[in-house]
Short mmCIF file of C-alpha atoms and ligand atoms in Angstrom, two decimals:
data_model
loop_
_atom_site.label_atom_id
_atom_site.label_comp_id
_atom_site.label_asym_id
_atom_site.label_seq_id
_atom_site.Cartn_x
_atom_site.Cartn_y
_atom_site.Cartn_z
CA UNK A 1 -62.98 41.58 -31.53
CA UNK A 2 -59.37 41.90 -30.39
CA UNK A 3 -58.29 39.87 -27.29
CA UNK A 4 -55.93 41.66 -25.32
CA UNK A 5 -56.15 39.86 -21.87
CA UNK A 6 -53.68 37.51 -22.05
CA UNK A 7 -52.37 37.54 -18.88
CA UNK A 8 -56.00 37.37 -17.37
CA UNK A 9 -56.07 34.25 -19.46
CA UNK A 10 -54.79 32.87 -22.74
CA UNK A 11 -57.10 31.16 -25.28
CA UNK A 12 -56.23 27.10 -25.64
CA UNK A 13 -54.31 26.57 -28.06
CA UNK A 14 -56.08 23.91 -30.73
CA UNK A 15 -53.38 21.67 -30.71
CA UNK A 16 -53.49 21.19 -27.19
CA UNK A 17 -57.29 20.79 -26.99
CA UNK A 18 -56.50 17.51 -29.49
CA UNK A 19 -54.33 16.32 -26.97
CA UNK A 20 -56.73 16.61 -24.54
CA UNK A 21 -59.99 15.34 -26.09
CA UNK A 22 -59.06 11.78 -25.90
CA UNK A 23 -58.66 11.91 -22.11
CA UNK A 24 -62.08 13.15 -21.86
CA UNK A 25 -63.55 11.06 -24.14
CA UNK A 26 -62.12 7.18 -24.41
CA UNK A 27 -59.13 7.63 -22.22
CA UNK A 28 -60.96 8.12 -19.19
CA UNK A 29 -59.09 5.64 -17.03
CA UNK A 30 -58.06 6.87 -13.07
CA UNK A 31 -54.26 6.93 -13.43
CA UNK A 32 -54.22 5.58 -9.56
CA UNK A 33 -56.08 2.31 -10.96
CA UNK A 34 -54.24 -1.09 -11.59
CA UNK A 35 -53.50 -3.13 -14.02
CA UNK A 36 -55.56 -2.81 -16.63
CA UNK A 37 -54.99 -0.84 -20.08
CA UNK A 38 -57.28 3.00 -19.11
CA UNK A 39 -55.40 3.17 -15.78
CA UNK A 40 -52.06 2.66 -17.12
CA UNK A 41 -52.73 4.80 -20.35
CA UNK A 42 -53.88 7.60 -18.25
CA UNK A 43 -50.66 6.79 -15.86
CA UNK A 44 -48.65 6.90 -18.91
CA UNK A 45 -50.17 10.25 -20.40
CA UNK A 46 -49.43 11.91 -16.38
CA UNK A 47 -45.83 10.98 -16.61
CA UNK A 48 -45.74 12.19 -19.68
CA UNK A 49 -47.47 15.59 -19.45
CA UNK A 50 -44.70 15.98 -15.95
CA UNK A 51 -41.66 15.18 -18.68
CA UNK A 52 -43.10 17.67 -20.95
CA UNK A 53 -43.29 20.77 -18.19
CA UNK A 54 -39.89 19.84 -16.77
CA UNK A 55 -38.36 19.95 -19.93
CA UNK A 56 -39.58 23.32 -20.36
CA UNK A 57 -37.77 24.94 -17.33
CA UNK A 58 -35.14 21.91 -17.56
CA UNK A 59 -35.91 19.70 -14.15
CA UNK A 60 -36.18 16.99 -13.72
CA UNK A 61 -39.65 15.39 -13.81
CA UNK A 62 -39.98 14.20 -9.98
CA UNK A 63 -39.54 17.99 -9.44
CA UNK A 64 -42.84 18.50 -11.07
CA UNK A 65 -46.07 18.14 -8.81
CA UNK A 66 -49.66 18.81 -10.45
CA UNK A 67 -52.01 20.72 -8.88
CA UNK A 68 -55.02 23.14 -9.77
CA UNK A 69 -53.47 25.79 -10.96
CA UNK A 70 -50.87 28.70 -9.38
CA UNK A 71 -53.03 29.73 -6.22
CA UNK A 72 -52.70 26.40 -4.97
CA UNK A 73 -49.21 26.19 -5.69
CA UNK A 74 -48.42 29.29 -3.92
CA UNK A 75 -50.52 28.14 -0.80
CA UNK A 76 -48.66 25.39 -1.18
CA UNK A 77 -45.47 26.14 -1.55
CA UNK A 78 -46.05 29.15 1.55
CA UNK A 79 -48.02 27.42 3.60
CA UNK A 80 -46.10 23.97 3.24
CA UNK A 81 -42.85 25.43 3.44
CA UNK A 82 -43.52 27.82 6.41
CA UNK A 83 -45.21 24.63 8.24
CA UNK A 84 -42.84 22.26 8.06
CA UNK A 85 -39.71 25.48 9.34
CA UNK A 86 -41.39 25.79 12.05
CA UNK A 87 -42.97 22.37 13.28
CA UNK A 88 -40.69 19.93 11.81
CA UNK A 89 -37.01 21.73 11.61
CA UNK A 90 -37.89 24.23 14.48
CA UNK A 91 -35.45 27.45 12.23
CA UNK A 92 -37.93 30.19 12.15
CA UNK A 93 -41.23 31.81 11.79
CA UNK A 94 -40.21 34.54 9.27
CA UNK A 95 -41.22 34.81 5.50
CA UNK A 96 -40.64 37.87 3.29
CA UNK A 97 -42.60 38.96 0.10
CA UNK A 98 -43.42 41.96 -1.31
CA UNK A 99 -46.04 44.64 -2.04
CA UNK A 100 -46.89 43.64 -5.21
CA UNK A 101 -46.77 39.79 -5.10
CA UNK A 102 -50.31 38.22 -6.84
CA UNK A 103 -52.71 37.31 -4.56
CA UNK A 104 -52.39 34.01 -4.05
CA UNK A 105 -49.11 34.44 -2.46
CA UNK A 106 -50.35 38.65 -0.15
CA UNK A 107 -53.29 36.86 1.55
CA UNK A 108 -51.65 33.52 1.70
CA UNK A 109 -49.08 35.08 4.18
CA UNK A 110 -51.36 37.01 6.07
CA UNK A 111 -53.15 34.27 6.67
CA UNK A 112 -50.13 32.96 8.31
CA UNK A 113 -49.39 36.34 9.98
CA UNK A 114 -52.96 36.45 11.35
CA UNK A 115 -53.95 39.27 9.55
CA UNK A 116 -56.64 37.72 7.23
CA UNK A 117 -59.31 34.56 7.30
CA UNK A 118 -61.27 34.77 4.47
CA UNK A 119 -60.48 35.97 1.23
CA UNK A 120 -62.84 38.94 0.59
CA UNK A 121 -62.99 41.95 3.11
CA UNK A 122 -66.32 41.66 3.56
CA UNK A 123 -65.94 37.94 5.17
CA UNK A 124 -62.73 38.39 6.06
CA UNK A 125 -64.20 41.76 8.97
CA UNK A 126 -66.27 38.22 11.11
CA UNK A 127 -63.54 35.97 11.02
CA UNK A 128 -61.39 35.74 13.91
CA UNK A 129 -58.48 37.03 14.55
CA UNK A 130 -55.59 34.18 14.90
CA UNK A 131 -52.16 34.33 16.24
CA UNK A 132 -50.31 31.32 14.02
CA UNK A 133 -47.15 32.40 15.15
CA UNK A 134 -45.98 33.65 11.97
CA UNK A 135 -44.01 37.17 10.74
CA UNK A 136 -44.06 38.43 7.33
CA UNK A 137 -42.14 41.40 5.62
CA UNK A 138 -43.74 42.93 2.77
CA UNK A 139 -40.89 44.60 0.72
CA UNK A 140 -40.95 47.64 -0.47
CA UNK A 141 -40.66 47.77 -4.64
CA UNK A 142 -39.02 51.05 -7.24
CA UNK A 143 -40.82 52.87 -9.37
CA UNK A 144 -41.41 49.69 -11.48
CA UNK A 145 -42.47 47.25 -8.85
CA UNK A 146 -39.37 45.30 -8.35
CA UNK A 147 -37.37 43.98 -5.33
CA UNK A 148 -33.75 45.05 -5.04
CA UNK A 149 -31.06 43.08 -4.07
CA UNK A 150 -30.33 45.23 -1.05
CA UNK A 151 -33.55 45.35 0.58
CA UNK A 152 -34.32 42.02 0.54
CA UNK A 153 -30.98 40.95 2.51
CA UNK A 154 -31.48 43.75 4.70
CA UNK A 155 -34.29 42.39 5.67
CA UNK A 156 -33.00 38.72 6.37
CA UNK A 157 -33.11 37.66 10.05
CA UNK A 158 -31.91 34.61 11.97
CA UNK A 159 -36.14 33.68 12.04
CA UNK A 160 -36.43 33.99 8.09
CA UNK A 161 -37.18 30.40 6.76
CA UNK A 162 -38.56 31.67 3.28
CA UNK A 163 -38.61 34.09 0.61
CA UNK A 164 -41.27 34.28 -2.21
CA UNK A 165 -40.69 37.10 -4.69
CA UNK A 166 -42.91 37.33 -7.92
CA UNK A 167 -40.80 36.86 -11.59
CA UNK A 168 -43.23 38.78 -13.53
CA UNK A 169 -45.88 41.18 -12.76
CA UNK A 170 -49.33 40.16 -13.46
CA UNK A 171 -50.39 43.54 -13.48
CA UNK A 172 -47.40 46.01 -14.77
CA UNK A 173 -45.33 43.40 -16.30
CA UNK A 174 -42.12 44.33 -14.63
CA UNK A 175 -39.72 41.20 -14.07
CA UNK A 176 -37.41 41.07 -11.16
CA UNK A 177 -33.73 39.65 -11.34
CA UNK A 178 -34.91 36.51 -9.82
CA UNK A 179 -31.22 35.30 -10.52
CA UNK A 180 -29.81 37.89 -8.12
CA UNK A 181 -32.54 37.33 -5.93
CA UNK A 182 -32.31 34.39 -5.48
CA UNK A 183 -28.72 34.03 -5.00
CA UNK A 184 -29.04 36.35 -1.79
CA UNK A 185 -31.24 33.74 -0.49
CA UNK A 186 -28.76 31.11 -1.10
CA UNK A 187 -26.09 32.82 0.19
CA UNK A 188 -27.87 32.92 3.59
CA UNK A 189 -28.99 29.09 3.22
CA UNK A 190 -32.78 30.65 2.93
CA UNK A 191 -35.31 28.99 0.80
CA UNK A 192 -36.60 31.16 -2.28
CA UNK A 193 -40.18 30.61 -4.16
CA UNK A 194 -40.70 32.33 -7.07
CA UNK A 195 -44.57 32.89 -8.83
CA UNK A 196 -43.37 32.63 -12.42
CA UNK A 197 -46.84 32.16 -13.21
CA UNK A 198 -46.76 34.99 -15.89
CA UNK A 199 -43.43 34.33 -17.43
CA UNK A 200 -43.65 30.74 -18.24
CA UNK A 201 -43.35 29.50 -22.11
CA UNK A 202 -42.73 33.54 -22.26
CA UNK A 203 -38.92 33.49 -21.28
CA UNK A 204 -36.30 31.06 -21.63
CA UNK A 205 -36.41 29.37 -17.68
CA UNK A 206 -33.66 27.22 -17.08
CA UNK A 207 -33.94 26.21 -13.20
CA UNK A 208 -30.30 24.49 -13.96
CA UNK A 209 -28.63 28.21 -13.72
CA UNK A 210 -31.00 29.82 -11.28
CA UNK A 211 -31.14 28.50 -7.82
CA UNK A 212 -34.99 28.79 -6.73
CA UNK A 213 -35.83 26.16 -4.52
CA UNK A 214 -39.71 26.40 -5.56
CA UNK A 215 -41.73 27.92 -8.78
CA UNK A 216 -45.92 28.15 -9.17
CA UNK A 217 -47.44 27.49 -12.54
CA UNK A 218 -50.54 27.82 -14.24
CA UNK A 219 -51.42 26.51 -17.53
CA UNK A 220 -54.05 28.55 -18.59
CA UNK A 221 -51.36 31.72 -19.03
CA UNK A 222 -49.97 29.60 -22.03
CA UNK A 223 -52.79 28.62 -24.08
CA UNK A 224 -53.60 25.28 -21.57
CA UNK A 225 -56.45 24.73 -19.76
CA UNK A 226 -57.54 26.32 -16.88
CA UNK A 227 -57.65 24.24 -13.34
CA UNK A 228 -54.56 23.01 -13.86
CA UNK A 229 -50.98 24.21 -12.82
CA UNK A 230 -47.76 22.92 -11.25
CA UNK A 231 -45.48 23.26 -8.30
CA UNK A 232 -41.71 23.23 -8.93
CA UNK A 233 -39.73 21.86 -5.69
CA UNK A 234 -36.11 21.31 -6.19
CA UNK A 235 -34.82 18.14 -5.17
CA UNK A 236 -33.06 17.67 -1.84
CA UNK A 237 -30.18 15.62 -1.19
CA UNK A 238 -32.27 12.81 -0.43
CA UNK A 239 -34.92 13.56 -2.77
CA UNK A 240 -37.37 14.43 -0.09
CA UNK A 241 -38.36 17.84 -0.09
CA UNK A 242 -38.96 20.06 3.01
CA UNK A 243 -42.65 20.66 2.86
CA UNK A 244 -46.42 19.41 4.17
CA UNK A 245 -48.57 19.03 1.98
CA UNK A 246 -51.57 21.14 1.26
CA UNK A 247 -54.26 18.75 0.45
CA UNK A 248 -54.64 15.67 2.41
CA UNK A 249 -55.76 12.53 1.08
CA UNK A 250 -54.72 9.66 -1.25
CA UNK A 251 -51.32 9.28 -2.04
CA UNK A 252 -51.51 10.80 -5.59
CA UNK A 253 -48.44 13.25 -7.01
CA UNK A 254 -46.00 11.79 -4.44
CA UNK A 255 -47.97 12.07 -1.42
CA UNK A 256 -47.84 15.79 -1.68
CA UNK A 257 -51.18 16.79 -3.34
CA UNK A 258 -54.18 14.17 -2.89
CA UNK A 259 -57.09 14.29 -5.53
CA UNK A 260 -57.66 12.11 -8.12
CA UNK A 261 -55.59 13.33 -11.21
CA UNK A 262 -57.21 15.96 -14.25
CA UNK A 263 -56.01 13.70 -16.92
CA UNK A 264 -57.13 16.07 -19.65
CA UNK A 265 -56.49 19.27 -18.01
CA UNK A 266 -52.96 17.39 -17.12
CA UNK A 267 -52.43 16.48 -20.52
CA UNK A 268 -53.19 19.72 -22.27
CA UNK A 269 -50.93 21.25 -19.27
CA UNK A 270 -48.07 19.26 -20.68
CA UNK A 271 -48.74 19.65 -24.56
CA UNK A 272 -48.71 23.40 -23.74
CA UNK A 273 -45.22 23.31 -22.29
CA UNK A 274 -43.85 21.27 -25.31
CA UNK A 275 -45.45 23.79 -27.85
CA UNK A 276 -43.97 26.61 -26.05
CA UNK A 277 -40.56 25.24 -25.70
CA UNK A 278 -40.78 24.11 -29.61
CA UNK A 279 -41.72 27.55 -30.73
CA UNK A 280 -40.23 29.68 -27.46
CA UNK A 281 -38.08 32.04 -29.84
CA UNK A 282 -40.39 32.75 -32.70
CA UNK A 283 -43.29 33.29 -29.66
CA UNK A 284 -40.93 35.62 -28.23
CA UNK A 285 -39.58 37.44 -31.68
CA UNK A 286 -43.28 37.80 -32.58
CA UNK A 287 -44.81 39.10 -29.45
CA UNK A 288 -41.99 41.56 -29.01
CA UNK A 289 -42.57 42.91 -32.92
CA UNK A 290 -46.26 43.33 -32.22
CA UNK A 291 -46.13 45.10 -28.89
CA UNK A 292 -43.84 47.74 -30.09
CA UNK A 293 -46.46 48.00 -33.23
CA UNK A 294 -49.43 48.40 -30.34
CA UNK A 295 -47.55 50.94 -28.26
CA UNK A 296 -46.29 53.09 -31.37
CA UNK A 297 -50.15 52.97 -32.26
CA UNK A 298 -51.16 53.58 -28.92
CA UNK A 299 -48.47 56.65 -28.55
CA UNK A 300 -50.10 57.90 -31.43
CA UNK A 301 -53.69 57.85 -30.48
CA UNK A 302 -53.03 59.59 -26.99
CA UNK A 303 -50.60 61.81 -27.12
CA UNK A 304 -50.62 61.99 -23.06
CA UNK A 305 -50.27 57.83 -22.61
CA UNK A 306 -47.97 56.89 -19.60
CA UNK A 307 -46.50 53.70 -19.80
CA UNK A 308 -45.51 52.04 -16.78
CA UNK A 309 -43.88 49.16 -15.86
CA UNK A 310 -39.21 48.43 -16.37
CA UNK A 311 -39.23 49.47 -20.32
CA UNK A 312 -36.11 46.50 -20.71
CA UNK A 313 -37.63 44.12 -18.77
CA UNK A 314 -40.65 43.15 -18.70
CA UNK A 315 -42.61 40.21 -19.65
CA UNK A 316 -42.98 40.70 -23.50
CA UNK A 317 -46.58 41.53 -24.46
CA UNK A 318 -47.45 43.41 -21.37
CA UNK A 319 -48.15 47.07 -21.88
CA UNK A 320 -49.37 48.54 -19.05
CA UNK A 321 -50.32 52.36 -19.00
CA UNK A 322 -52.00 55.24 -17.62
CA UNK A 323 -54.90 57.49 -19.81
CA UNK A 324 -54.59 60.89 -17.38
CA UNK A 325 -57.95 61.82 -19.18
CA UNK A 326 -59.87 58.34 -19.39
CA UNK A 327 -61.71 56.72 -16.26
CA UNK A 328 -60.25 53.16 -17.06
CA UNK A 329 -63.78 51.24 -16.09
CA UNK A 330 -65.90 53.42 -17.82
CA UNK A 331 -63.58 53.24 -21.25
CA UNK A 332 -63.01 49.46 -21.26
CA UNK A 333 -66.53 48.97 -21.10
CA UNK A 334 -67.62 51.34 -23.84
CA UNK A 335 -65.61 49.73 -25.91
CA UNK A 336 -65.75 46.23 -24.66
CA UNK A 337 -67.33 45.11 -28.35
CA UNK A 338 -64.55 45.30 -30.56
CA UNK A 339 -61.29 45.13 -27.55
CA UNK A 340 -60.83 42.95 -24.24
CA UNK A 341 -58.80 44.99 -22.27
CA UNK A 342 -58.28 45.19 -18.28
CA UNK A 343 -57.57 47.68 -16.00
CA UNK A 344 -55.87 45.57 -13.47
CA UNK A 345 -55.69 42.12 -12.21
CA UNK A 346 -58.79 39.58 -12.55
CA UNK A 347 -58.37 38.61 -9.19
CA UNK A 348 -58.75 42.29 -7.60
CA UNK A 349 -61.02 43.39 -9.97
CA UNK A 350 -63.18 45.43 -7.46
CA UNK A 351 -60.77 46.78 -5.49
CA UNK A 352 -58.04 49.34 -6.03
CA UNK A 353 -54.75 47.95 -7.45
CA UNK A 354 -52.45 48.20 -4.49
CA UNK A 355 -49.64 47.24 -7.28
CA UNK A 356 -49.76 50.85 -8.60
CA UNK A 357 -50.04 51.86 -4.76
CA UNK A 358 -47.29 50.54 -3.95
CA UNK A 359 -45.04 52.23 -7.06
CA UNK A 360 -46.61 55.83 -6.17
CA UNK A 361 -49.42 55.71 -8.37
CA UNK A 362 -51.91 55.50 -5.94
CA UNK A 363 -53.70 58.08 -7.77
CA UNK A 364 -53.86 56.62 -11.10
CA UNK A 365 -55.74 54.44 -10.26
CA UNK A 366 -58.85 54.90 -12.10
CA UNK A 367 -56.78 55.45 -15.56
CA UNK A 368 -54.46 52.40 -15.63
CA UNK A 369 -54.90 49.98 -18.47
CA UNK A 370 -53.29 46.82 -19.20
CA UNK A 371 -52.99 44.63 -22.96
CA UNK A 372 -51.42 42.01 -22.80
CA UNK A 373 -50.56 40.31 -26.19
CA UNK A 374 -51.13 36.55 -27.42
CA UNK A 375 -50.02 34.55 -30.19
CA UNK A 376 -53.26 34.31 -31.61
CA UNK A 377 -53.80 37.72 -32.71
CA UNK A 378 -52.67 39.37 -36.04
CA UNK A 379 -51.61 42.83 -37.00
CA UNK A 380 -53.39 44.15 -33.55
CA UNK A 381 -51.98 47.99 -34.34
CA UNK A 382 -53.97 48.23 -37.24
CA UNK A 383 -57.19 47.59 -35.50
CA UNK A 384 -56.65 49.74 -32.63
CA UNK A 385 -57.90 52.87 -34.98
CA UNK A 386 -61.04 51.68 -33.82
CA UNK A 387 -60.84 51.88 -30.23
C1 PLP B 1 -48.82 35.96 -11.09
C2 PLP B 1 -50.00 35.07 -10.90
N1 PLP B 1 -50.00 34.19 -9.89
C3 PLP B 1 -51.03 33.37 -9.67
C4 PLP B 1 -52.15 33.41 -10.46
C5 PLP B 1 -53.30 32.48 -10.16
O1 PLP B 1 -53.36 31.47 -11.11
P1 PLP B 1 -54.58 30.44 -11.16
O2 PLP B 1 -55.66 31.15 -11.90
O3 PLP B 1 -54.06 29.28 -11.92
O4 PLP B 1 -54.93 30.09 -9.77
C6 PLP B 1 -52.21 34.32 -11.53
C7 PLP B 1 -53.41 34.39 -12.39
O5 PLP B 1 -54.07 35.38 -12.47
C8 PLP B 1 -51.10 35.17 -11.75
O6 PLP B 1 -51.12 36.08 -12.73
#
């Protein structure tokens, strides 16, 4: 059986699983405890696990808050940011996004624009309707689903407190120039989040040279555990950044996210981010080699393949394409014992992908396919004979 789902989710990695174990095992001390030796081991192991993802996208660790993974550190982020704009500083009700953002961050803002409640459609048509005095601006992407520099200032007003742009597709695997991007933003003192959920421990990501204010993480895209993830918030001036929390409670991860603390899902978190920092270039030199192998093969086996998605930049190991004469459900299924494809994003996995909607391949959509490649498998071309 050949995993290609990688960006659905990765497989842990066996070294981190050792680093976890203990933490479920003997180590099973609250890190909010006193004094004695569990609590402050389990403190320690935290504070460690926040050094180890910091020194992955090179922050510093208080810029590191834990949380369950990257939906709650996009509502987070969005809903924290956009709350504290408008109550606390009083500068605006405006966020922009785009078309194609995951999500965690589309129905996060129209919750705040009042256009959705619930989460499915089928809850969401007896909820009521509610004015929370927000605006959004859903971007319009190119052909590959990214943001240009131009339309995003364009559509910067006096009201616009944040901007959350995705770095890598989850679905096509297009990046945007989040650099650029973000430097707009700056230019016109606005706030920018990134969801770099796909792209970290994938590219190099050193928050030193790009000026994001705010990131989302999840570790279960880089062979961590799933439940966990992290929230990136620069530090201001006086190291207190401009956002409510989500999750009210104790006083946990800075007074920003109350819960008592995963340990082990924490601690696997952070032993992810040091393996992927420690082997970031041979990950990336071997994931680039086998996806060109895959899409040779794949070229090969269907002569009328489509690939979409920016052919120089993209996340590497995402090959996303359309099969003009396959019906993408039907095929993945059929051959669901010896490949784990997808034909879309796990999160919208009933519903049309309004990704390819929005890049004019509304169409397609019952023939796009997505691999994404992990570091676990070996000579995948080979095997893909079979499919
Ligand atoms: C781009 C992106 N953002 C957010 C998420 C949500 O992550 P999590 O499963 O940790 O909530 C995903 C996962 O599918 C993703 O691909």
């Amino acid at each position: 059986m050949i995993y290609l789902d990688n960006n659905a989710t990765t497989p842990i990695d066996p070294e981190v699983f050792d680093a976890m174990e203990p933490y479920l095992k003997e180590e099973y001390g609250n890190p909010s405890s006193k004094y004695y030796l569990k609590a402050e081991n389990a403190k320690k192991a935290v504070e460690k696990a926040r050094e180890q993802v910091a020194s992955l996208i090179n922050s510093d660790p208080t810029e590191i808050i834990f949380t369950g993974g990257a939906s709650e550190s996009n509502n987070f982020i969005i809903k924290g940011v956009a709350d504290y704009q408008k109550f606390i500083e009083n500068s605006g009700n405006h966020i922009i996004t785009s078309k194609v953002e995951h999500k965690a961050v589309l129905q996060t803002c129209k919750f705040l624009n009042g256009e959705v409640f619930m989460n499915s459609e089928e809850n969401n048509m007896y909820a009521p309707k509610v004015d929370r005095g927000y605006e959004v601006t859903f971007l319009d992407v190119n052909e590959y689903g990214q943001v240009s520099t131009e339309n995003l200032s364009n559509n910067i007003n006096d009201n616009t407190i944040l901007t959350s742009l995705i770095w890598g597709n989850n679905e096509i695997g297009s990046l945007n120039d989040i650099l650029s991007l973000a430097k707009v933003c700056k230019e016109k003192d606005i706030l920018f989040h990134s969801d770099a959920t796909q792209v970290l421990g994938k590219l190099d990501i050193d928050i030193s040279k790009v000026p994001v204010d705010f990131l989302s993480f999840s570790a279960h895209k880089l062979y961590g555990p799933k439940g966990v993830g992290a929230a990136f918030i620069r530090s201001g001036e006086f190291l207190m950044p401009d956002i409510t929390a989500l999750i009210h409670g104790g006083s946990q991860e800075y007074g920003y996210r109350a819960g008592t603390h995963a340990v082990h899902n924490i601690v696997g978190f952070g032993k992810a981010c040091e393996i992927a920092k420690r082997d970031m270039n041979d990950y990336i030199e071997k994931i680039k080699k086998s996806e060109i192998e895959v899409r040779n093969a794949l070229k090969e086996k269907f002569n009328n393949i489509v690939f979409l998605g920016d052919p120089n930049n993209h996340i590497p190991g995402t090959i996303s394409f359309i099969l003009p004469d396959k019906h993408n459900e039907l095929y993945i299924k059929q051959i669901s014992d010896r490949i784990a494809i997808s034909s879309g994003s796990a999160c919208s996995i009933n519903e049309p992908s309004y990704v390819l909607d929005a890049i004019g391949r509304k169409n397609d959509n019952t023939h796009f396919f997505r691999m994404s490649i992990g570091k676990f498998e070996k000579t995948i071309h080979n095997k893909l004979n079979s499919i």
